Short mmCIF file of N, CA and C in Angstrom, two decimals:
data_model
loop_
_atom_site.label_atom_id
_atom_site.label_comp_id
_atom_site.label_asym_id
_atom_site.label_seq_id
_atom_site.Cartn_x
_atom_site.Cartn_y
_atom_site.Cartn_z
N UNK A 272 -37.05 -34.34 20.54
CA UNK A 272 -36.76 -33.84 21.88
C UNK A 272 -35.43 -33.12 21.84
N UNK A 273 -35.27 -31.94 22.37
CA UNK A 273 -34.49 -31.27 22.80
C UNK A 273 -33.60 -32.13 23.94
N UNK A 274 -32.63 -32.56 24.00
CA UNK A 274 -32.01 -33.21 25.35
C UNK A 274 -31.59 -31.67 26.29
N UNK A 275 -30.70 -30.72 25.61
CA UNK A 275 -30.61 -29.58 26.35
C UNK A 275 -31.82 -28.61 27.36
N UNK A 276 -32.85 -28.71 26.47
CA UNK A 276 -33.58 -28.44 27.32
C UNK A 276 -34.86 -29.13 27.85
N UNK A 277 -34.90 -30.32 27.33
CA UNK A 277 -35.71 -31.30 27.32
C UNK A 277 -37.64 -30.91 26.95
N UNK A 278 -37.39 -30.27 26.19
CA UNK A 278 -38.92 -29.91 25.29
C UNK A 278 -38.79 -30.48 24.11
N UNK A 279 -39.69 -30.83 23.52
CA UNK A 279 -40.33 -31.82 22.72
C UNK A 279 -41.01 -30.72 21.56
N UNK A 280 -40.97 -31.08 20.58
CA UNK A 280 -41.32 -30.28 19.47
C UNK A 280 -42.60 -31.23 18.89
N UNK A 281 -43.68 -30.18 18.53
CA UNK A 281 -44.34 -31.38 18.12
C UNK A 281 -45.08 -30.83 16.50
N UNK A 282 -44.56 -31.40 15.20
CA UNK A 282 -44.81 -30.55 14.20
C UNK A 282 -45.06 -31.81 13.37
N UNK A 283 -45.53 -31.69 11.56
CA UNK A 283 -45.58 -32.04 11.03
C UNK A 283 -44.40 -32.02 9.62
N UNK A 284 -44.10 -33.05 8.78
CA UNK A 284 -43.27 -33.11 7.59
C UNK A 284 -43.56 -33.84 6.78
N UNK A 285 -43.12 -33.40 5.35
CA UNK A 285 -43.15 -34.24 4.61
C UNK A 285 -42.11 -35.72 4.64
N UNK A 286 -40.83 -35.01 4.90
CA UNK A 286 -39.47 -36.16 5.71
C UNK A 286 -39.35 -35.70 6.57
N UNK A 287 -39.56 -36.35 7.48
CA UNK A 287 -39.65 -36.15 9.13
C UNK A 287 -37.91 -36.24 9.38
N UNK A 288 -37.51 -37.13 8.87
CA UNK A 288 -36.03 -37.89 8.60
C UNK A 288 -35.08 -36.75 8.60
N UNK A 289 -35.70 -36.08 7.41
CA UNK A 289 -34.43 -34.63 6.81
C UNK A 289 -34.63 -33.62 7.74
N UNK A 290 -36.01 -33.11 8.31
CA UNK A 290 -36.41 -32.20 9.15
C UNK A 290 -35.71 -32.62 10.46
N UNK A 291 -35.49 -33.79 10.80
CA UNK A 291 -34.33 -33.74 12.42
C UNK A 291 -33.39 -33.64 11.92
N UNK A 292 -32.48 -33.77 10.49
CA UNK A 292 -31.19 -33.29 10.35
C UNK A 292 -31.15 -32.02 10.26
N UNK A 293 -31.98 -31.15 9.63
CA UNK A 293 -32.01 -30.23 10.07
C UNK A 293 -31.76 -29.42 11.16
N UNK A 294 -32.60 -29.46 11.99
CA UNK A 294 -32.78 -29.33 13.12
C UNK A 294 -31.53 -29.36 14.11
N UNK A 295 -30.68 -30.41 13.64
CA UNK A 295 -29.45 -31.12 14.53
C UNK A 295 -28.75 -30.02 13.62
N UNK A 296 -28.46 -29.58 12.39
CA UNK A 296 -27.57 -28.64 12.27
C UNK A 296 -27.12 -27.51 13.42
N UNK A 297 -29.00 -26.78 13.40
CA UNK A 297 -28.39 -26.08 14.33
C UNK A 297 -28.37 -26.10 15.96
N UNK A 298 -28.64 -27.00 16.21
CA UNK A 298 -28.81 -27.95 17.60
C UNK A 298 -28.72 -29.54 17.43
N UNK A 299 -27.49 -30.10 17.57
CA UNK A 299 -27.20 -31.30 17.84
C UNK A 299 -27.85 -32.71 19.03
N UNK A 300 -28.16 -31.21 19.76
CA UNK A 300 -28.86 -32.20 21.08
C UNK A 300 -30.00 -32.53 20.48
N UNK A 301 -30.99 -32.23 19.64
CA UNK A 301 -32.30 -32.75 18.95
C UNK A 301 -32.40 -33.93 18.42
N UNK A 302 -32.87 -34.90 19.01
CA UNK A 302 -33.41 -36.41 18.24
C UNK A 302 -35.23 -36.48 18.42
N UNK A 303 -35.49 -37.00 17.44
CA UNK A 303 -36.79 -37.43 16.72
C UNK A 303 -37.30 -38.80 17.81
N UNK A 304 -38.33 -38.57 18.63
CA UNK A 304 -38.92 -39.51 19.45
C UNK A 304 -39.44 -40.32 19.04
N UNK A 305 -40.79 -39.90 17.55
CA UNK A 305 -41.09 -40.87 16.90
C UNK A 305 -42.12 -39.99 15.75
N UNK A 306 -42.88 -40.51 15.34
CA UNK A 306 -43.47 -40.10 14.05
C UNK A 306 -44.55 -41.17 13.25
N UNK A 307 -45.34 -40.78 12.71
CA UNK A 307 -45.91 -41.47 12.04
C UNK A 307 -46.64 -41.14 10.59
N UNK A 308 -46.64 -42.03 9.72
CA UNK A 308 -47.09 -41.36 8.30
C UNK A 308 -48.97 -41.60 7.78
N UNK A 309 -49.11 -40.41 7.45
CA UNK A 309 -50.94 -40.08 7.60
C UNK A 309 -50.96 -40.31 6.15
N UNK A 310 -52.27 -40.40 5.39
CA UNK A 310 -52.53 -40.76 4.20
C UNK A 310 -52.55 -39.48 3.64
N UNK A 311 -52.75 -38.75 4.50
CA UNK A 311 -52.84 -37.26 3.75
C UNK A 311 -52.52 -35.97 4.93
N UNK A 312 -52.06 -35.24 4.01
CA UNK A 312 -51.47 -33.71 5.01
C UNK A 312 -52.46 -33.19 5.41
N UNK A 313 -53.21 -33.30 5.16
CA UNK A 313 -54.51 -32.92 5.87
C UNK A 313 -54.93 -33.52 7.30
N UNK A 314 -54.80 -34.97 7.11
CA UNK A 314 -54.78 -35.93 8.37
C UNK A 314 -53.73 -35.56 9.55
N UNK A 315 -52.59 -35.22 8.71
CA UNK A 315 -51.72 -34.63 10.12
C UNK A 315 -51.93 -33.62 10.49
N UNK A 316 -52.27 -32.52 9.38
CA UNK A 316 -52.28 -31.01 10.33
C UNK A 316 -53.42 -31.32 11.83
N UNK A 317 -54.29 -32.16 11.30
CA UNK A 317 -55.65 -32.14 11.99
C UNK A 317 -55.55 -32.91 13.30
N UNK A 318 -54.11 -33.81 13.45
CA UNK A 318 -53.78 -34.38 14.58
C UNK A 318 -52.84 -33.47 15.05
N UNK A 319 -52.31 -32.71 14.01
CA UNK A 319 -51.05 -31.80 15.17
C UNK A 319 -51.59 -30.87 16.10
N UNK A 320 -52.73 -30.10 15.20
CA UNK A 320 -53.49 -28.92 16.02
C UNK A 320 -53.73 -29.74 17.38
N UNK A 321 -54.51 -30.78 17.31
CA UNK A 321 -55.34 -31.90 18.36
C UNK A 321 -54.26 -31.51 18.99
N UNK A 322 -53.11 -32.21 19.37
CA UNK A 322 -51.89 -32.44 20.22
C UNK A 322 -51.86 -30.99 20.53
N UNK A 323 -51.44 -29.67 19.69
CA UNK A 323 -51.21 -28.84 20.43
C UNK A 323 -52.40 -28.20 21.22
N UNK A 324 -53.58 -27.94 20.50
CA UNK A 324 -54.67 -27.69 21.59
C UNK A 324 -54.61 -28.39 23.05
N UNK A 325 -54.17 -29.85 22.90
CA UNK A 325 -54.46 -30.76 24.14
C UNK A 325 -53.15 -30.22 25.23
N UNK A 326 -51.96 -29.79 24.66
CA UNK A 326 -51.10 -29.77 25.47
C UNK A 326 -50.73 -27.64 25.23
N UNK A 327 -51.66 -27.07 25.04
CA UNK A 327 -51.23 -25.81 24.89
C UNK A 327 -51.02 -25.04 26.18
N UNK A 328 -51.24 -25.37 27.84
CA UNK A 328 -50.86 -24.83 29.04
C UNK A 328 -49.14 -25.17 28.84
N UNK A 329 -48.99 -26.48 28.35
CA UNK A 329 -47.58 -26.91 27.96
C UNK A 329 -46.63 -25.80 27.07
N UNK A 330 -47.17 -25.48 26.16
CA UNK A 330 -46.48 -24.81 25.53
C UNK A 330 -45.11 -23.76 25.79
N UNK A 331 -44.41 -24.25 25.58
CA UNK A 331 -43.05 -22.68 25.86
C UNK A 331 -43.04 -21.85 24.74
N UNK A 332 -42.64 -22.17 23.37
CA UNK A 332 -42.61 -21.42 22.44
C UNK A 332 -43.33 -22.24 20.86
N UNK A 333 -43.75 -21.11 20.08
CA UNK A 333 -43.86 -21.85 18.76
C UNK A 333 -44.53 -23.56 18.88
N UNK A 334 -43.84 -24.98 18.19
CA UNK A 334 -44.14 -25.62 18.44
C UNK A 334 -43.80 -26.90 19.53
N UNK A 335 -42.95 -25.96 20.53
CA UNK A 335 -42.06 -26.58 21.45
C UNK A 335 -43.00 -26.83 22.64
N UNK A 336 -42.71 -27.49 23.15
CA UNK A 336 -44.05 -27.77 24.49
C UNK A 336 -43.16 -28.57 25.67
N UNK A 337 -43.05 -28.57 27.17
CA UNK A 337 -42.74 -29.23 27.96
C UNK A 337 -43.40 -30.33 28.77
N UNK A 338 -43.07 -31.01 27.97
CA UNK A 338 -44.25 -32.52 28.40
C UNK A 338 -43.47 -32.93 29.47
N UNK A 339 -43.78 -34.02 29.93
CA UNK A 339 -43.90 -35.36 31.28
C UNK A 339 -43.65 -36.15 30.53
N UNK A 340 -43.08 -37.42 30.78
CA UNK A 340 -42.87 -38.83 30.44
C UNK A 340 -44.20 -39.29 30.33
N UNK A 341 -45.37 -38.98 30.77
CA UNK A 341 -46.84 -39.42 31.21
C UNK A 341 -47.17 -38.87 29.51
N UNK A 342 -47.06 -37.91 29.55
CA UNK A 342 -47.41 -36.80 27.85
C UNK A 342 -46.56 -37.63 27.06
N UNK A 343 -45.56 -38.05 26.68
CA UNK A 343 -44.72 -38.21 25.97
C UNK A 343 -45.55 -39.87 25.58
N UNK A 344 -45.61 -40.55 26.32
CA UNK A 344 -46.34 -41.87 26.58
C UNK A 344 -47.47 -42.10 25.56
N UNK A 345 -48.63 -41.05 25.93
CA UNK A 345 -49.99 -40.83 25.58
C UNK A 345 -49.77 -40.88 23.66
N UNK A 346 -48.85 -40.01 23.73
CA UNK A 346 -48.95 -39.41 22.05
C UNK A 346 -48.42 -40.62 21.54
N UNK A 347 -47.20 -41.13 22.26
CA UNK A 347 -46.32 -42.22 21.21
C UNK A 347 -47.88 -43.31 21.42
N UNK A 348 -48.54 -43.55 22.34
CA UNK A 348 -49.93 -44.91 22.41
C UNK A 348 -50.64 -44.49 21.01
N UNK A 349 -50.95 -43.43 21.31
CA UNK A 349 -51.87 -42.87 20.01
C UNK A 349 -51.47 -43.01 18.55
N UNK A 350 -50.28 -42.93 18.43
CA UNK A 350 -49.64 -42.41 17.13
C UNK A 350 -49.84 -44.00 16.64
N UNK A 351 -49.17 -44.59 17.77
CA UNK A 351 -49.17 -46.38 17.55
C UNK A 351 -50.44 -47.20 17.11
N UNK A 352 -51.60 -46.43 17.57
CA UNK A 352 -52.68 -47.27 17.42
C UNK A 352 -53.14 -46.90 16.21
N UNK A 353 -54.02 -47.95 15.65
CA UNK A 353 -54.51 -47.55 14.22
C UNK A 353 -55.51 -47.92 14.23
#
């Protein structure tokens, strides 16, 4: 999540970890909501598309999207369940 502008990025990594330091280089306000690890990169691309198809009226730019606390909720339930 963006705190500055409060959009939510929603992407895939190999280190999710290094990719928010990243990120915080060049935007500090960016922290990592949550994440989860798939058996295969294949498994995530195939949930990221899902998420962005599901939330693409959301979309502002690239993989940035302006969710709701309600959106934000749904994905962290999902990610959680196995």
């Amino acid at each position: 999540k963006d705190f500055n502008t409060g959009y939510y990025k929603i992407g895939i990594s190999n280190n999710p970890e290094y990719r928010e330091k990243t990120l915080q280089s060049e935007k500090p306000t960016i922290e990592m909501v949550c994440n989860k690890k798939y058996v295969s990169r294949r498994m995530a691309l195939s949930f990221e598309q899902a998420l962005h198809k599901t939330f693409s009226e959301k979309r502002v730019r690239g993989e940035w999207f302006e969710l709701n606390p309600n959106d934000v909720e749904e994905i962290k339930s999902t990610l959680n369940s196995d």
